Short mmCIF file of the C-alpha atoms (twelve columns), coordinates in Angstrom:
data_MODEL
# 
_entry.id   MODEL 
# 
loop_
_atom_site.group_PDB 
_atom_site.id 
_atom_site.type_symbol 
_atom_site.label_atom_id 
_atom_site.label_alt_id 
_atom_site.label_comp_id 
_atom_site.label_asym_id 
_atom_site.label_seq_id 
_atom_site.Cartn_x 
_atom_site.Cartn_y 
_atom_site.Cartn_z 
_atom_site.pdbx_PDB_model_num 
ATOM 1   C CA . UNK A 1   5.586   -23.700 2.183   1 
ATOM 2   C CA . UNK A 2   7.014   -25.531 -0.705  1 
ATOM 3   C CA . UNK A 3   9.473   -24.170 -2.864  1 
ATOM 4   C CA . UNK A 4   10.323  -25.318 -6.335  1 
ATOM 5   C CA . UNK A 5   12.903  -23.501 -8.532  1 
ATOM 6   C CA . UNK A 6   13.085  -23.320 -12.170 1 
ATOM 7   C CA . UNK A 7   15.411  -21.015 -14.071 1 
ATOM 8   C CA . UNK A 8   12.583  -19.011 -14.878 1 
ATOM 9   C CA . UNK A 9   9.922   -18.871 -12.045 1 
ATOM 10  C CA . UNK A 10  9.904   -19.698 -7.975  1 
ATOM 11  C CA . UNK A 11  6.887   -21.580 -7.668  1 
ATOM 12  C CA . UNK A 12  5.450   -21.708 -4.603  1 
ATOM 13  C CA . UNK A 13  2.577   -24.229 -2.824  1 
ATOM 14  C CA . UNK A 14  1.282   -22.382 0.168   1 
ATOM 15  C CA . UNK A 15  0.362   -24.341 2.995   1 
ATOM 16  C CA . UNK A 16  -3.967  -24.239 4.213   1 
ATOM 17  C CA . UNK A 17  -3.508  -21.741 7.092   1 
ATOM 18  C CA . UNK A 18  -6.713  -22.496 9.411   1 
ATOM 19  C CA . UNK A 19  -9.340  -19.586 9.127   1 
ATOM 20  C CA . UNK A 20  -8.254  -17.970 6.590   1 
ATOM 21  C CA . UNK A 21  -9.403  -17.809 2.916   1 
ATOM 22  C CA . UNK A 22  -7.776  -18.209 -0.250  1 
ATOM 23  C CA . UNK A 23  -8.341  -14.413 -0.741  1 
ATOM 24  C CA . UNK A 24  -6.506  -13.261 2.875   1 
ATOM 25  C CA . UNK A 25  -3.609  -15.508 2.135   1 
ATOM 26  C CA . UNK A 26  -2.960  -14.304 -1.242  1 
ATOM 27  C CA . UNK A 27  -3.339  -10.838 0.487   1 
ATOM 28  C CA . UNK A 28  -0.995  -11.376 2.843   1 
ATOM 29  C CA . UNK A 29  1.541   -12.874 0.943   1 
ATOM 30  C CA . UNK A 30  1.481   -9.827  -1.719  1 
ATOM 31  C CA . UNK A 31  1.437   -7.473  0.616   1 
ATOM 32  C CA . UNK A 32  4.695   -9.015  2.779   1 
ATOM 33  C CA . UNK A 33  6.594   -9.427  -1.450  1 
ATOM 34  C CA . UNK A 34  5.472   -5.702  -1.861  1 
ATOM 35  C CA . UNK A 35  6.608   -4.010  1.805   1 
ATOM 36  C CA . UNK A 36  9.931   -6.099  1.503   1 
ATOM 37  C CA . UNK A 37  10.715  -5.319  -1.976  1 
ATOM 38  C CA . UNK A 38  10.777  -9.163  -3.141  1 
ATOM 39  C CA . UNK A 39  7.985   -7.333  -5.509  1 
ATOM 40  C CA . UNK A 40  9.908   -3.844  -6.802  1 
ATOM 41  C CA . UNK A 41  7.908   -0.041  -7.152  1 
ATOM 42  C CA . UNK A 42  5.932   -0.201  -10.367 1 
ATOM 43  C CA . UNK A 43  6.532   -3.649  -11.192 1 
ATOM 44  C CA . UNK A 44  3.672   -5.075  -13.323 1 
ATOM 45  C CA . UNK A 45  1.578   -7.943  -10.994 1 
ATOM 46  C CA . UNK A 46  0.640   -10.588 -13.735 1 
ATOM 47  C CA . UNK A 47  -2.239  -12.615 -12.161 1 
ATOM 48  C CA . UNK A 48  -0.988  -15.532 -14.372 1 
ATOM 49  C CA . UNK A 49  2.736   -15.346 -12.364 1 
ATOM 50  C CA . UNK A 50  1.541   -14.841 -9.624  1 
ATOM 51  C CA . UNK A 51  -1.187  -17.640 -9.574  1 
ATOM 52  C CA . UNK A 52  2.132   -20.192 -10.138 1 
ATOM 53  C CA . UNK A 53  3.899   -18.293 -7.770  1 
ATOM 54  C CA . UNK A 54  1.793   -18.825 -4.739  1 
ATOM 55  C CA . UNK A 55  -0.236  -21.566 -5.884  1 
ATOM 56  C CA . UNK A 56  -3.226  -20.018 -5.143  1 
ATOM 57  C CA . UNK A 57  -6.376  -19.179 -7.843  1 
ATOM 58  C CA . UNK A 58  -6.484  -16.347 -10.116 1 
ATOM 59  C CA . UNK A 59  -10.033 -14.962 -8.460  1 
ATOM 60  C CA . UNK A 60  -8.773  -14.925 -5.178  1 
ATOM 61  C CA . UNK A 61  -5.441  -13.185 -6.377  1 
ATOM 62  C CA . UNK A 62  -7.253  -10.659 -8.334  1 
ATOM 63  C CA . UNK A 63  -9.302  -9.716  -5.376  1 
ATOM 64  C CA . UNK A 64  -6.544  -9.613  -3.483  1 
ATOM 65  C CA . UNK A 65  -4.911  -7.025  -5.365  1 
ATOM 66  C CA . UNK A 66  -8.320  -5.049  -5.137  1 
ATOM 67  C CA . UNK A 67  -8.014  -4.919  -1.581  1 
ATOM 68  C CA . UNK A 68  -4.012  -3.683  -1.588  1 
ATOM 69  C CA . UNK A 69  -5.274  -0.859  -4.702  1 
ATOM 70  C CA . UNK A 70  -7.055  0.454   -1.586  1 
ATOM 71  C CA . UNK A 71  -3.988  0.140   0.895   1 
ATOM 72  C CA . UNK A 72  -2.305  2.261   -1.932  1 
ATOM 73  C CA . UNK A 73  0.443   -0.388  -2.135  1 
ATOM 74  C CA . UNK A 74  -1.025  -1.792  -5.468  1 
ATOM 75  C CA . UNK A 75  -2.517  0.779   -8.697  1 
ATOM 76  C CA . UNK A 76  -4.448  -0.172  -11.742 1 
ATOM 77  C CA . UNK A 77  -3.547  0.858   -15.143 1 
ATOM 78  C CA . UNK A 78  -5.427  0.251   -18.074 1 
ATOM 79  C CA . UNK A 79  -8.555  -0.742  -16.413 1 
ATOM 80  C CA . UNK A 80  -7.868  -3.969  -15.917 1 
ATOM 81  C CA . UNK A 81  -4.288  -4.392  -15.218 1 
ATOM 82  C CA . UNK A 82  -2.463  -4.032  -11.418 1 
ATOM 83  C CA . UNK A 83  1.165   -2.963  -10.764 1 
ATOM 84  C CA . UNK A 84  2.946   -2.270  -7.256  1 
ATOM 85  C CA . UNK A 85  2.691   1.410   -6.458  1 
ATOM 86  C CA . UNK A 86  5.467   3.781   -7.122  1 
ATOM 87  C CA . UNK A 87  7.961   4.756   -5.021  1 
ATOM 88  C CA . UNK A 88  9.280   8.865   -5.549  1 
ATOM 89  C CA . UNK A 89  10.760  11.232  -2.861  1 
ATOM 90  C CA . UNK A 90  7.618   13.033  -3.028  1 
ATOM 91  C CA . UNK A 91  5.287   10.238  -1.566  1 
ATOM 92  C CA . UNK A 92  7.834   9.846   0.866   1 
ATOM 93  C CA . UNK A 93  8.140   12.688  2.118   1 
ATOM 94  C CA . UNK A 94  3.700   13.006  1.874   1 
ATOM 95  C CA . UNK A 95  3.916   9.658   3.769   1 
ATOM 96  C CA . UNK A 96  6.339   11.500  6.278   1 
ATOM 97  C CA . UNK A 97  4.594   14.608  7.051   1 
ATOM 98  C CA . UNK A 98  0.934   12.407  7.601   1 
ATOM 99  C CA . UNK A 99  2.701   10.175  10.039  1 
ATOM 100 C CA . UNK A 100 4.445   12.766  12.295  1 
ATOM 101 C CA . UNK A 101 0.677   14.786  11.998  1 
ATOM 102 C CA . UNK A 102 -1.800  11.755  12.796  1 
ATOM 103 C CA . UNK A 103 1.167   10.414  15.370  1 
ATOM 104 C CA . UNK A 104 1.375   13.309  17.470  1 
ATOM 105 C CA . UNK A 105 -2.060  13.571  18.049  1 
ATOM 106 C CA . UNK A 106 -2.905  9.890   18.650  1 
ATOM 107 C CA . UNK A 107 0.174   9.514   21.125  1 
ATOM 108 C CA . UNK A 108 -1.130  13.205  22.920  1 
ATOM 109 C CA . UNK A 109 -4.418  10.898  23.472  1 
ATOM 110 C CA . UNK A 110 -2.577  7.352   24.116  1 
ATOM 111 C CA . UNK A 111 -0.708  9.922   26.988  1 
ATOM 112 C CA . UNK A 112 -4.134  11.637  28.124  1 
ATOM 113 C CA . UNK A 113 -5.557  7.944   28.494  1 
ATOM 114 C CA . UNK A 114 -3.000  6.287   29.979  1 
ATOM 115 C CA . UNK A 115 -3.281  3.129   32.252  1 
ATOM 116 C CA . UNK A 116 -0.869  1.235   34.838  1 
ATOM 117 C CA . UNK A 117 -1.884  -1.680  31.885  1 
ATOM 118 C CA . UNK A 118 -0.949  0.454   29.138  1 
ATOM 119 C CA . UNK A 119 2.231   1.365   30.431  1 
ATOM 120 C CA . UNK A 120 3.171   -2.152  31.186  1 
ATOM 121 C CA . UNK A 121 2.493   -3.357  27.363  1 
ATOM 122 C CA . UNK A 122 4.356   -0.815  26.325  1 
ATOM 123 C CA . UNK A 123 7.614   -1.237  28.658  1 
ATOM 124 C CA . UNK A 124 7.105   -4.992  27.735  1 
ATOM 125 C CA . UNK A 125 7.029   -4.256  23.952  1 
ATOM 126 C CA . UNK A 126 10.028  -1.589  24.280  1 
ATOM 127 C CA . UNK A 127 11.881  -4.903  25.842  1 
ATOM 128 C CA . UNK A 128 11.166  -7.303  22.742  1 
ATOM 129 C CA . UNK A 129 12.016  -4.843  19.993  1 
ATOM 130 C CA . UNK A 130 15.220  -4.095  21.924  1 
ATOM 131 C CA . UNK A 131 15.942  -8.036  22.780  1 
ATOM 132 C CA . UNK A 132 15.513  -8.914  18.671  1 
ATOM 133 C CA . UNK A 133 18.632  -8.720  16.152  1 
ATOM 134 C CA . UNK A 134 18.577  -6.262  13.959  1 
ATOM 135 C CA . UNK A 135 20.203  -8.190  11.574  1 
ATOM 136 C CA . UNK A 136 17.394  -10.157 11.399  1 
ATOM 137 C CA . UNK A 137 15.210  -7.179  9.506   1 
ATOM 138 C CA . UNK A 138 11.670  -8.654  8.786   1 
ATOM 139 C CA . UNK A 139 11.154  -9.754  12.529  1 
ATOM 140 C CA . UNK A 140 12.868  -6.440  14.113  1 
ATOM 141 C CA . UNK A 141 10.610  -4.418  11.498  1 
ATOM 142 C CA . UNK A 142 7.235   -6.812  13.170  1 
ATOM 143 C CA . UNK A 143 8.278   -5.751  16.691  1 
ATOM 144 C CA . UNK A 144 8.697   -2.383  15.485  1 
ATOM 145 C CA . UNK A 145 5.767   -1.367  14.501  1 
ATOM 146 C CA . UNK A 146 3.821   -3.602  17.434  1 
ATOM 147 C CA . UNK A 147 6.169   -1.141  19.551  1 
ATOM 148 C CA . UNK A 148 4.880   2.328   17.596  1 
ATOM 149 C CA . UNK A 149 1.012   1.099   17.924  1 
ATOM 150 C CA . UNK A 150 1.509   0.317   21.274  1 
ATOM 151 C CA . UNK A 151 2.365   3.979   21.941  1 
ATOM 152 C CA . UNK A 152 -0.520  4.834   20.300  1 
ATOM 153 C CA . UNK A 153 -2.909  2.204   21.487  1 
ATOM 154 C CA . UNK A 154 -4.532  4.275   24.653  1 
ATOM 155 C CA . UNK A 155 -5.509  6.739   22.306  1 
ATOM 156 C CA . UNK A 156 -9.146  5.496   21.996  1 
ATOM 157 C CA . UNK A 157 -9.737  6.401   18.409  1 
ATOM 158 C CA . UNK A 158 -9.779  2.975   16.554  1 
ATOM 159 C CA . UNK A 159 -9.969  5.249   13.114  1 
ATOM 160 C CA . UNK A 160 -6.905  7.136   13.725  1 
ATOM 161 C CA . UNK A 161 -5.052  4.004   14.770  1 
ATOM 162 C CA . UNK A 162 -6.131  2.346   11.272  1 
ATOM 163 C CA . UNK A 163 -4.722  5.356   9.446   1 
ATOM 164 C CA . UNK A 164 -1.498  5.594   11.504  1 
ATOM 165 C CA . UNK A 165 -1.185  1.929   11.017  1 
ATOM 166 C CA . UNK A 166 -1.503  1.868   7.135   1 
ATOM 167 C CA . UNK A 167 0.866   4.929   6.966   1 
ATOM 168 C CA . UNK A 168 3.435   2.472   8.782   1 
ATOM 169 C CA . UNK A 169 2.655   0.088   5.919   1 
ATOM 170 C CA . UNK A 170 3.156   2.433   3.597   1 
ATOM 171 C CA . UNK A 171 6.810   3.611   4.991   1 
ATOM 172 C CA . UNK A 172 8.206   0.471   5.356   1 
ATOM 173 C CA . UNK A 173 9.089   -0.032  2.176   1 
ATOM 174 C CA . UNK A 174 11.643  3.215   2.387   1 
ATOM 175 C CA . UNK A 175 12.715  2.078   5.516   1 
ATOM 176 C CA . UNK A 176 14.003  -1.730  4.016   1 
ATOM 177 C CA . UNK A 177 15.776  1.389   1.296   1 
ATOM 178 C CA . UNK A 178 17.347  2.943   4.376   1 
ATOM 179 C CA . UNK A 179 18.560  0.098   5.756   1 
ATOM 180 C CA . UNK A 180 20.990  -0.722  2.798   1 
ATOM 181 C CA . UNK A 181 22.303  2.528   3.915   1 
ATOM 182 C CA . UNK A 182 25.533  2.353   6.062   1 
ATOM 183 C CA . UNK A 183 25.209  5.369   7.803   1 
ATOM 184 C CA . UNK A 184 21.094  4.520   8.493   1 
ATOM 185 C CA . UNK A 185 22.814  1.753   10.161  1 
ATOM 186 C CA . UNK A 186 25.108  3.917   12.098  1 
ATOM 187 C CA . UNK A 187 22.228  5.503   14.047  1 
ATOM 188 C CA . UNK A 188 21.488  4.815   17.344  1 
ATOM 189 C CA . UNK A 189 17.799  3.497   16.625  1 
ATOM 190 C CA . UNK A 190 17.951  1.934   19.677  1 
ATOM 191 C CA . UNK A 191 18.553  5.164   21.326  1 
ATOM 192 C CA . UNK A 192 16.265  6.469   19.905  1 
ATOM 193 C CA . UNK A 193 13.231  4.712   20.874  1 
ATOM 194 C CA . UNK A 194 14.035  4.245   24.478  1 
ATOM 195 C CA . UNK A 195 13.892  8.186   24.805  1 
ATOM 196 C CA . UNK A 196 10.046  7.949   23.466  1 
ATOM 197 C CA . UNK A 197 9.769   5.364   25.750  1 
ATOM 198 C CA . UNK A 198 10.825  7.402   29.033  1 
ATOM 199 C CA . UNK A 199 8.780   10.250  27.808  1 
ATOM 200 C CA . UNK A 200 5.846   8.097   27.313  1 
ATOM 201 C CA . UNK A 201 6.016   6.650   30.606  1 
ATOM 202 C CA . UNK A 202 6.792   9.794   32.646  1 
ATOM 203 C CA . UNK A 203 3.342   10.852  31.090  1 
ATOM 204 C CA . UNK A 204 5.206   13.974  29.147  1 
ATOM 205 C CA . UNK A 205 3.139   14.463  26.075  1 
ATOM 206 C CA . UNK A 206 5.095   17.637  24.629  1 
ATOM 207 C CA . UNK A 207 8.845   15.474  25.440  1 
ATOM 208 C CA . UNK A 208 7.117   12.388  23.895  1 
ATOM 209 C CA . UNK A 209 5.838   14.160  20.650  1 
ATOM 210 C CA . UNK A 210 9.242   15.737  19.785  1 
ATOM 211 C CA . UNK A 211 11.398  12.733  20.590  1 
ATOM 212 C CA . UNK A 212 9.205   10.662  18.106  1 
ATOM 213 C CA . UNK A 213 8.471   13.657  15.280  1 
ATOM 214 C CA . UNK A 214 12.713  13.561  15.375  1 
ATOM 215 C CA . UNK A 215 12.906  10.097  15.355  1 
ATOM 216 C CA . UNK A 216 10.913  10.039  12.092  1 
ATOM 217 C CA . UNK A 217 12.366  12.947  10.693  1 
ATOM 218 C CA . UNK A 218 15.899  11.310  11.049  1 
ATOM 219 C CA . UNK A 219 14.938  8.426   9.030   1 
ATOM 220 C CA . UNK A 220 13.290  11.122  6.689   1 
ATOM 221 C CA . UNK A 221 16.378  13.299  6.062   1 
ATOM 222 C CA . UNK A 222 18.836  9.642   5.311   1 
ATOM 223 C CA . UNK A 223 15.834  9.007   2.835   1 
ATOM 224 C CA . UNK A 224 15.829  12.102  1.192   1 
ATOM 225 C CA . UNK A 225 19.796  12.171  0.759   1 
ATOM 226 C CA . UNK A 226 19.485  8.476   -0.760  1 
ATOM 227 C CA . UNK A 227 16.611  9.674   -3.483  1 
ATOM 228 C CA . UNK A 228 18.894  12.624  -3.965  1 
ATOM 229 C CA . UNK A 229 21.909  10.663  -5.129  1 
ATOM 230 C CA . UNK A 230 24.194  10.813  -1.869  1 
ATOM 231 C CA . UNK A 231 24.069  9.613   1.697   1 
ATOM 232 C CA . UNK A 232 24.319  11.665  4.753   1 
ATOM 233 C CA . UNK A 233 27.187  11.452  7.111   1 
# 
């Protein structure tokens, strides 16, 4: 990737990637701007901008931000025009109430399924999550989430695993808003997701649904006092 500053645009020359199209890199690249918040809630997407930006056509960008209108992290406005989707409390807490729903019964089935494989993938992807820095937030957040599907991966409903994975999408955008948050950072996340992980493996559904509904619904209630003006202690 090469990078050229100006004092009024980052221009940027993406490299071929091999097997993949104009229109999937400009898709992933948009996406990764939007879930990071390089690209802001409800910030117009100018095809022109971000043709220079990426260095990549304007068809292939405007189909790109088709696809992410249907990923809800990109909405049209006046027909024609595309800006990132909005971010409110209310969507959150939508988002929030989906995931712990669709979860709980994809990691009932992932439980009712399980496998001596299964179980090893997921002790294995418990270990790399834990080994990665924190600090270091877009690789711990990739590990993350390969951590959370791999919960739900035994489950046997490729559907439900789409949805579950697109609410993930969707959330990690308030959880890069939590993370600015000192007292998100004072959690014991790590904690946390080694309890799912013992009630996973010990083949507990009921232990394993409530240790990962609370684990969400911490993160919900520091996102809720953030959109309400305050932080919790």
């Amino acid at each position: 990737m090469n990078i050229d500053q100006s004092p009024n645009i980052v221009e940027v020359t993406l490299e071929p990637e091999k097997g993949i199209s104009a229109t999937q890199s400009a898709y992933k690249h948009i996406q990764h701007m939007i879930l990071v918040g390089e690209l802001p809630p409800g910030e117009k997407l100018k095809i022109d901008s971000l043709r220079k930006m990426l260095g990549i056509g304007a068809s292939p960008i405007r189909e790109a931000l088709s696809l992410l209108t249907s990923d809800m992290l990109v909405e049209r406005y006046d027909q024609r025009g595309f800006r990132t989707a909005a971010a409110s409390k209310e969507n959150f807490e939508e988002i929030l109430t989906l995931r712990c729903s669709l979860e709980i019964m994809a990691l009932r089935s992932s439980i009712a399924n399980a496998t001596q494989q299964w179980e090893e993938e997921l002790v294995l992807s418990h270990h790399r999550m834990s080994r990665s820095k924190t600090s270091d937030t877009e690789n711990f957040e990739t590990l993350h989430k390969a951590f959370h599907m791999c919960l739900l991966s035994s489950s046997g409903s490729p559907t439900l695993i789409k949805f579950c994975s697109q609410l993930y999408d969707l959330n990690i955008r308030y959880r890069y808003i939590a993370a600015r948050s000192m007292s998100y950072r004072s959690r014991d996340v790590s904690g946390e997701h080694k309890d799912i992980l013992e009630a996973a493996t010990s083949r507990d559904p009921d232990l394993a649904a409530e240790r990962l509904v609370n684990h969400y619904r911490l993160t919900g209630a520091y996102l809720t006092g953030l959109f309400d003006g305050k932080e919790n202690s």
